[in-house]
mmCIF file of C-alpha atoms and ligand atoms in Angstrom:
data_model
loop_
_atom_site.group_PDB
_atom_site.id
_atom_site.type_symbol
_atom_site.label_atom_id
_atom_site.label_comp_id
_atom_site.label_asym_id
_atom_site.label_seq_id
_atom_site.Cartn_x
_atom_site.Cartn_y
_atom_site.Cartn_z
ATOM 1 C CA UNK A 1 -151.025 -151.674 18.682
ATOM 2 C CA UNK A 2 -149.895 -148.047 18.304
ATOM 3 C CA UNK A 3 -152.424 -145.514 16.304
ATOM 4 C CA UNK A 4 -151.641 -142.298 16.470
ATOM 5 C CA UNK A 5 -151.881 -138.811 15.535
ATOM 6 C CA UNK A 6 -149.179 -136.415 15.544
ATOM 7 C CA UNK A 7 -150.733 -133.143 16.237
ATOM 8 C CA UNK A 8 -148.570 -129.840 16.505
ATOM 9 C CA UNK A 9 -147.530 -126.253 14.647
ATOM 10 C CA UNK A 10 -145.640 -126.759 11.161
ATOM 11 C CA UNK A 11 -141.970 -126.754 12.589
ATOM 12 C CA UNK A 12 -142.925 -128.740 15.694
ATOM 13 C CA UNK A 13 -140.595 -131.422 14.473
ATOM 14 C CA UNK A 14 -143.484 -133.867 13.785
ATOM 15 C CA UNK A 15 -142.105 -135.450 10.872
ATOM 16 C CA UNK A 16 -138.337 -135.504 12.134
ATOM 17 C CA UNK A 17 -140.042 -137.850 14.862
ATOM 18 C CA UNK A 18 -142.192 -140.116 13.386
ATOM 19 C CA UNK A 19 -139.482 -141.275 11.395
ATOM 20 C CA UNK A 20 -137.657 -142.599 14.645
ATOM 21 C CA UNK A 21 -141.239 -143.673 16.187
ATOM 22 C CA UNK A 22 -141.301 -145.791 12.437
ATOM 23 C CA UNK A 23 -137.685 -146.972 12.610
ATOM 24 C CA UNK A 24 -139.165 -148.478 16.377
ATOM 25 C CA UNK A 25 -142.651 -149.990 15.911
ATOM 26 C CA UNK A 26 -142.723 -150.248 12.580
ATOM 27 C CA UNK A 27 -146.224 -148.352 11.964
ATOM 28 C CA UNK A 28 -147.003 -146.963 8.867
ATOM 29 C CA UNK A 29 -146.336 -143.374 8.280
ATOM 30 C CA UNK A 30 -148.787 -141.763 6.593
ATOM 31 C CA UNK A 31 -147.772 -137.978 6.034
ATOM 32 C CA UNK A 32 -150.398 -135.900 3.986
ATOM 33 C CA UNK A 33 -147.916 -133.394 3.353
ATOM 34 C CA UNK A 34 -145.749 -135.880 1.311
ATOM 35 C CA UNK A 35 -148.711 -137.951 -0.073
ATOM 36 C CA UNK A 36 -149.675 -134.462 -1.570
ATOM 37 C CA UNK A 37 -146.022 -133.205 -2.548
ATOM 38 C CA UNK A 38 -145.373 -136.020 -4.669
ATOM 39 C CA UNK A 39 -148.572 -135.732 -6.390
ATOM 40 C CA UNK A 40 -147.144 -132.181 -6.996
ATOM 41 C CA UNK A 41 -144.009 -133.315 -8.447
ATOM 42 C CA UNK A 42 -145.627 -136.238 -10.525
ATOM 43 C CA UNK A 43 -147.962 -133.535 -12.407
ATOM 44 C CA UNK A 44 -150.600 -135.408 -11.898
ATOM 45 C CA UNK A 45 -153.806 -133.117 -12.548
ATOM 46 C CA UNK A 46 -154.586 -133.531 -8.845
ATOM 47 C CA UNK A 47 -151.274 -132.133 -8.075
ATOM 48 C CA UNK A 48 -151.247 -129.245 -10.293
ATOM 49 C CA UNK A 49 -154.811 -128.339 -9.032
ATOM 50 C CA UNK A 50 -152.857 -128.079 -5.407
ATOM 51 C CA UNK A 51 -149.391 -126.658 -6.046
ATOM 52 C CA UNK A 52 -150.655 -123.229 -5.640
ATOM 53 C CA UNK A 53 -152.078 -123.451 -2.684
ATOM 54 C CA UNK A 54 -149.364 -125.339 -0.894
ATOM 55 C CA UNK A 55 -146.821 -123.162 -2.401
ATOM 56 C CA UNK A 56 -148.580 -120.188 -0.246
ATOM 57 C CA UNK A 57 -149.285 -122.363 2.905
ATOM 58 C CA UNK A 58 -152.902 -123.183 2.545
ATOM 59 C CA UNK A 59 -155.026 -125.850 3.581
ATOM 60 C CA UNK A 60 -155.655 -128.235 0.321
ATOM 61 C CA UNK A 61 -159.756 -128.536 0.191
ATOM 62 C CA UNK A 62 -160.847 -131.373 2.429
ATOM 63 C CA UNK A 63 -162.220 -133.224 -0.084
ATOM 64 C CA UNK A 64 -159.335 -134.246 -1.385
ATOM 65 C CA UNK A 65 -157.484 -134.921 1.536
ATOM 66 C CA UNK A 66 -160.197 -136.881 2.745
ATOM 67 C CA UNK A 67 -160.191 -139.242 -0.144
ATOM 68 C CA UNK A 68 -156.189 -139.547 -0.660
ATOM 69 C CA UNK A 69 -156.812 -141.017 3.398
ATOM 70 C CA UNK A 70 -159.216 -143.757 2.552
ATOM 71 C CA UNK A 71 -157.291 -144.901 -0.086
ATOM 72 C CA UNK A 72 -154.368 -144.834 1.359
ATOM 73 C CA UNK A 73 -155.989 -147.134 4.320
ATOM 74 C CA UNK A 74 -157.538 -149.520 2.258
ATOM 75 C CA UNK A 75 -154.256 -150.224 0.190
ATOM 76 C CA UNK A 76 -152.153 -150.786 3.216
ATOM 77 C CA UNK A 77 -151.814 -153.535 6.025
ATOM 78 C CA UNK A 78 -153.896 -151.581 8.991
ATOM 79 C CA UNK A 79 -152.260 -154.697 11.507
ATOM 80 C CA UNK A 80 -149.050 -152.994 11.380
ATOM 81 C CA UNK A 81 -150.812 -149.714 13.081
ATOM 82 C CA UNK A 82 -150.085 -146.513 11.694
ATOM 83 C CA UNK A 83 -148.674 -142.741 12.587
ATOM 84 C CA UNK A 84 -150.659 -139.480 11.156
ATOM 85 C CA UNK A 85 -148.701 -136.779 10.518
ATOM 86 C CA UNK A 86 -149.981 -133.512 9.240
ATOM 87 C CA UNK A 87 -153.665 -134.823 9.268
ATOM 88 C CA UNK A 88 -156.234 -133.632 10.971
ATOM 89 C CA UNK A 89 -155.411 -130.242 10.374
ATOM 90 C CA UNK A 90 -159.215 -129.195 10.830
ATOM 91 C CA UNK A 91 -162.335 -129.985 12.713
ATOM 92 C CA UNK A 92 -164.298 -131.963 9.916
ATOM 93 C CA UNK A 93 -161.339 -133.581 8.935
ATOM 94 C CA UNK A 94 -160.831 -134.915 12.610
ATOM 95 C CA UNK A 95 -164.766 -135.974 12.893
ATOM 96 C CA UNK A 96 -164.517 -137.588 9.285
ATOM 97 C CA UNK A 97 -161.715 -139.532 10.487
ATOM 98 C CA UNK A 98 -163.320 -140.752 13.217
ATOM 99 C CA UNK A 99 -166.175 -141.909 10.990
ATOM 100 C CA UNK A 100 -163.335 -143.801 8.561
ATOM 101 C CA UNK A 101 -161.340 -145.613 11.657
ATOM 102 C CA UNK A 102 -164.238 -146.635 13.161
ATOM 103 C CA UNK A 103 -165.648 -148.260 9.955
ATOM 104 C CA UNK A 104 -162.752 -150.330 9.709
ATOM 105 C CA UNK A 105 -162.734 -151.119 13.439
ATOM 106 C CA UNK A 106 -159.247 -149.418 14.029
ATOM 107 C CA UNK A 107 -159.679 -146.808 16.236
ATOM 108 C CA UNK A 108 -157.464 -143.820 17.491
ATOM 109 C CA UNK A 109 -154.443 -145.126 20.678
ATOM 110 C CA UNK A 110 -154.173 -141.613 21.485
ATOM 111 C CA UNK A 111 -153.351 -138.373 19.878
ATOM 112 C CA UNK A 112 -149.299 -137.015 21.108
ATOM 113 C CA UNK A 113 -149.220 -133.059 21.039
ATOM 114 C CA UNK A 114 -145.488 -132.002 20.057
ATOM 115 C CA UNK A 115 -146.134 -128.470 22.020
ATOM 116 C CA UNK A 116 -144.383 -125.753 21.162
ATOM 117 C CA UNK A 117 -144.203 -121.749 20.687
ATOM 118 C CA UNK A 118 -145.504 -121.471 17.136
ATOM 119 C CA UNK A 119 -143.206 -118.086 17.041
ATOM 120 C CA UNK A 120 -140.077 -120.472 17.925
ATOM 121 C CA UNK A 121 -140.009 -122.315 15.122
ATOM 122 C CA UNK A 122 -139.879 -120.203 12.285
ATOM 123 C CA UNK A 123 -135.866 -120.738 12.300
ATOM 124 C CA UNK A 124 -136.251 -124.698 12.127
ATOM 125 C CA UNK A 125 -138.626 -124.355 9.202
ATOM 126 C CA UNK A 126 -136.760 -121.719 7.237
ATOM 127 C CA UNK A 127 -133.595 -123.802 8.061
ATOM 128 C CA UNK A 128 -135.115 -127.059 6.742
ATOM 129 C CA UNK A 129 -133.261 -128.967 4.461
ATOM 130 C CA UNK A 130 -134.775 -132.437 2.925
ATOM 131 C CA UNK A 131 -132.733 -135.533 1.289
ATOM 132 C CA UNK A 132 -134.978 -136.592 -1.620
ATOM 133 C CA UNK A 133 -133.278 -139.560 -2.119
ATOM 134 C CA UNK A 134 -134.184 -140.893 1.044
ATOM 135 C CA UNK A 135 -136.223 -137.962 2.668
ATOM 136 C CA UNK A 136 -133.854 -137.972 6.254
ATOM 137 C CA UNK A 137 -134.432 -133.795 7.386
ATOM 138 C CA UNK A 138 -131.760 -131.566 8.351
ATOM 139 C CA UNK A 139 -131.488 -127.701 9.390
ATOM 140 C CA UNK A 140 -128.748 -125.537 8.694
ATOM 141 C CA UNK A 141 -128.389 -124.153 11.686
ATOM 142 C CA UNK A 142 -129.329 -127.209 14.613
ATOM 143 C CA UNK A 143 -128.495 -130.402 12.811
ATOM 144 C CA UNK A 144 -126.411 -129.637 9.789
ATOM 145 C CA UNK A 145 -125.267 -132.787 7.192
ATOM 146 C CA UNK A 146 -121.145 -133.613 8.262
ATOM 147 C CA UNK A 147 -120.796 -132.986 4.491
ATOM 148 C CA UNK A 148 -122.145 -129.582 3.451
ATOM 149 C CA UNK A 149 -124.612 -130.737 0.429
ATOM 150 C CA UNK A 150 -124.466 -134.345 1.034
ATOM 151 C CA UNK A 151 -126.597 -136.380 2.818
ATOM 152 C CA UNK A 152 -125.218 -138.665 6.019
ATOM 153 C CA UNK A 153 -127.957 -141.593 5.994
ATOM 154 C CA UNK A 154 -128.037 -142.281 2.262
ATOM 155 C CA UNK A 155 -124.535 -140.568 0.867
ATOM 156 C CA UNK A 156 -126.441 -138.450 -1.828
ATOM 157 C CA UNK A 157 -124.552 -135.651 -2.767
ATOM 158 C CA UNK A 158 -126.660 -132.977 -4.206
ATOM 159 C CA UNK A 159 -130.178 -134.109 -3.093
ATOM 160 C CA UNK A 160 -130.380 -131.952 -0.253
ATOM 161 C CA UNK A 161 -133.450 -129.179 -1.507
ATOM 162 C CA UNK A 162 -135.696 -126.697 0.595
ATOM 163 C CA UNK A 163 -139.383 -127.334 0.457
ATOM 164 C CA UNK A 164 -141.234 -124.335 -1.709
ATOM 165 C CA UNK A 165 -143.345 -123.638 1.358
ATOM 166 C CA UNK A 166 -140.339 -123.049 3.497
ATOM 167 C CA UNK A 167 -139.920 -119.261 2.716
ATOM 168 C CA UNK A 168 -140.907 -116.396 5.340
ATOM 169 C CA UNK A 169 -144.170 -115.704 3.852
ATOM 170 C CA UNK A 170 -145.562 -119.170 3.915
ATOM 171 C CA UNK A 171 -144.146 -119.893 6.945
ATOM 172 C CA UNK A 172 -146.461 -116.963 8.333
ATOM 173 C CA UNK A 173 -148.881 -118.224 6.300
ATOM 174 C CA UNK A 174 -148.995 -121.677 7.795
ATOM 175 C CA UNK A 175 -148.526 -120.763 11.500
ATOM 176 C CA UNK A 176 -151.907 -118.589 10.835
ATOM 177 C CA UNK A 177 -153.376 -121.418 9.691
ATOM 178 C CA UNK A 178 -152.538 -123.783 12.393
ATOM 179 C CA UNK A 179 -153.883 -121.264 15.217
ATOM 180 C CA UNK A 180 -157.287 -120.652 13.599
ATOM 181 C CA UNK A 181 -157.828 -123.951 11.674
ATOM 182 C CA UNK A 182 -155.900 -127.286 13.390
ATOM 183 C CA UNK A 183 -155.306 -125.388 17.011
ATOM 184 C CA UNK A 184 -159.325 -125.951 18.329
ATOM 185 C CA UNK A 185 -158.483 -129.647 17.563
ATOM 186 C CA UNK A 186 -156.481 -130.057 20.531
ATOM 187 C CA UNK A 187 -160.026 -129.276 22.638
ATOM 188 C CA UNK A 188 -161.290 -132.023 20.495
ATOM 189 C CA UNK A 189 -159.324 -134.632 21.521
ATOM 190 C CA UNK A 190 -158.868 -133.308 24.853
ATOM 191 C CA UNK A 191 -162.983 -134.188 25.105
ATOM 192 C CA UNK A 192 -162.254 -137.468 23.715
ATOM 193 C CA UNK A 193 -159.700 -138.178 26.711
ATOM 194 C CA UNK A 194 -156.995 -139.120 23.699
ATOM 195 C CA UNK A 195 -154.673 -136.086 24.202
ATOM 196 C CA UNK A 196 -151.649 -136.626 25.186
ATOM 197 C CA UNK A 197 -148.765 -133.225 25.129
ATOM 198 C CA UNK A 198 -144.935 -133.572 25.679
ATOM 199 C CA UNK A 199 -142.829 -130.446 25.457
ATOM 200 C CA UNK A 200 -141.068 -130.417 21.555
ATOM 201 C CA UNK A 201 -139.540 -127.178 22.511
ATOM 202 C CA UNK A 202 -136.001 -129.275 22.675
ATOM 203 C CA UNK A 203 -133.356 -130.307 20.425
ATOM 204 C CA UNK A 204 -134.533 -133.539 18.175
ATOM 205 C CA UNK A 205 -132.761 -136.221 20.758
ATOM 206 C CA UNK A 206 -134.644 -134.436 23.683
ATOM 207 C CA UNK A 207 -138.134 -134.439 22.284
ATOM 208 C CA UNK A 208 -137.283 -137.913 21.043
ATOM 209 C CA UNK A 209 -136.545 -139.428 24.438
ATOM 210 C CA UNK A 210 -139.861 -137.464 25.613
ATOM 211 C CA UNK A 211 -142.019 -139.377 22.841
ATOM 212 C CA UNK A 212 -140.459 -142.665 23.476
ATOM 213 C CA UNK A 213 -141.476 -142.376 27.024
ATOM 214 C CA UNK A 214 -144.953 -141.160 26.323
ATOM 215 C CA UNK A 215 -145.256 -143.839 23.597
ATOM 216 C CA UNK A 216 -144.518 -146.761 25.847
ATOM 217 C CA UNK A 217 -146.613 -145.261 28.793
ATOM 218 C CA UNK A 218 -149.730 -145.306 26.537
ATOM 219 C CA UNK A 219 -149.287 -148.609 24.934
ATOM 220 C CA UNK A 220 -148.424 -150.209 28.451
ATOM 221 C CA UNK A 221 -152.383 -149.201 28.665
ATOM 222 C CA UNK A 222 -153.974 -150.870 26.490
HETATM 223 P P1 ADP B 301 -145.874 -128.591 7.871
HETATM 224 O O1 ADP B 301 -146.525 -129.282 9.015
HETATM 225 O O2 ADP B 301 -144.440 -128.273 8.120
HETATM 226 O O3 ADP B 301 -146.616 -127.392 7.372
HETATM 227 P P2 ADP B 301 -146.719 -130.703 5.990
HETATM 228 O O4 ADP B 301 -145.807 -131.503 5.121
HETATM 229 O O5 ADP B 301 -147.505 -131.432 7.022
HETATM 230 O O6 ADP B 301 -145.805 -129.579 6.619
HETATM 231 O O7 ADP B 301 -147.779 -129.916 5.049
HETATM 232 C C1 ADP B 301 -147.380 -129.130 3.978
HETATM 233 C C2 ADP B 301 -148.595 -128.558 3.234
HETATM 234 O O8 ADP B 301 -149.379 -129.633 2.682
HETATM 235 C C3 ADP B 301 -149.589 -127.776 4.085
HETATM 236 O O9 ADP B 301 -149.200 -126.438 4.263
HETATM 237 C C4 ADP B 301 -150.871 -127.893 3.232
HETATM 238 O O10 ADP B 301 -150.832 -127.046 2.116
HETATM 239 C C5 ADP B 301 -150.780 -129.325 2.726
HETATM 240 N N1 ADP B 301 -151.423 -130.282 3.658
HETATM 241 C C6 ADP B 301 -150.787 -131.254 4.353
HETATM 242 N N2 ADP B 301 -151.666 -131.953 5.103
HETATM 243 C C7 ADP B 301 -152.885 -131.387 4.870
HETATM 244 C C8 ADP B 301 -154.183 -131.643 5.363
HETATM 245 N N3 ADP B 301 -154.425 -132.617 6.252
HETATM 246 N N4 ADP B 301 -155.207 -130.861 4.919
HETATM 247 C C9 ADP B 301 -154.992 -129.895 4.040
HETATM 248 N N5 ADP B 301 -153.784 -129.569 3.533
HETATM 249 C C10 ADP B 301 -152.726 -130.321 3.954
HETATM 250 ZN ZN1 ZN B 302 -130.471 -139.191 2.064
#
């Protein structure tokens, strides 16, 4: 059964590859990033408490985070296994997670590093373009749509839209953030013996084929 945690700088192509690591074993992908941006586009008074600070690049309070990842476990089907991307991005939210998987007897498979320079990926983010009709991600300059504007999984024309955090100064923003706040995790789980790196300095197919590799290797473990 595959639990994991996707752990890596914003631009490290995390998301890009859980969706194929989905498409395979059929985990569930829980992304805090996109459980908080649609609160933020639903209004919800939770969301408009956060926009700000995810508009800038800043860590929403932990608190909240925290709880959005309990409920989210106890409304899903934890026998499927699941894929967290974006979360833990500090040290208290790694410790309180281990408190929450272990209460519900589902603990961590390992924790896959996507390594690479934080400095190198400033063009994939500010290139980032998202379908949100069916949320496949593209870049302008690596892996453009055959269609300029329209989407190649889903056909949407017109859906394609830059996330509000992708501009230069958030970008900075969040690479600080990563290095001071989420960075010291990787000690964490290197203690824990979960930590596992592959090099995500690649194109998307090449990092791919790395994580496939990596992901069979560890579940041939257990
Ligand atoms: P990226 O990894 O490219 O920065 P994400 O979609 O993972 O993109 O996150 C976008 C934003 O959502 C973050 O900059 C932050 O504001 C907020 N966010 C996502 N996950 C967390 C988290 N675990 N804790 C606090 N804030 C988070
Ligand atoms: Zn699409």
């Amino acid at each position: 059964m595959l639990r994991v945690v996707f752990l890596g700088p914003p631009g490290s192509g995390k998301g890009s590859q859980a969706k194929y690591v989905i498409d395979e074993h059929g985990v569930d992908h829980i992304s805090t990033g996109e459980l908080l941006r649609s609160a933020v586009n639903e209004g919800t008074s939770l969301g408009n408490q956060i926009a700000d600070i995810m508009q800038q690049g800043g860590l929403v309070p932990d608190q909240i985070v925290l709880q959005l990842i309990s409920d989210y476990l106890d409304s899903s089907d934890l026998s499927k296994g699941f894929l967290f991307d974006g979360f833990p991005r500090n040290s208290i939210q790694a410790e309180q997670l281990q408190v929450i998987l272990a209460e519900r007897n589902v603990p961590l498979s390992f924790v896959l590093h996507l390594q690479v320079d934080p400095t190198a990926v400033v063009k994939r983010l500010s290139g980032r373009r998202n379908c949100s009709n069916c949320g496949r991600i593209y870049n302008i300059y690596f892996d453009p749509p055959q269609v300029e504007g329209q989407c190649d999984d889903c056909g949407s024309a017109g859906e394609l839209f830059q996330r509000a955090d992708d501009n230069e100064a958030s970008i900075r923003n969040r690479l600080d953030v990563y290095e001071s706040e989420t960075a010291p995790l990787l000690e964490f789980y290197e203690n824990a013996e979960l930590l596992v790196t592959v090099d995500a300095s690649g194109d998307l197919a090449e990092v791919a084929e790395s994580v496939r590799q990596v992901i069979l290797t560890e579940l041939a473990k257990t």
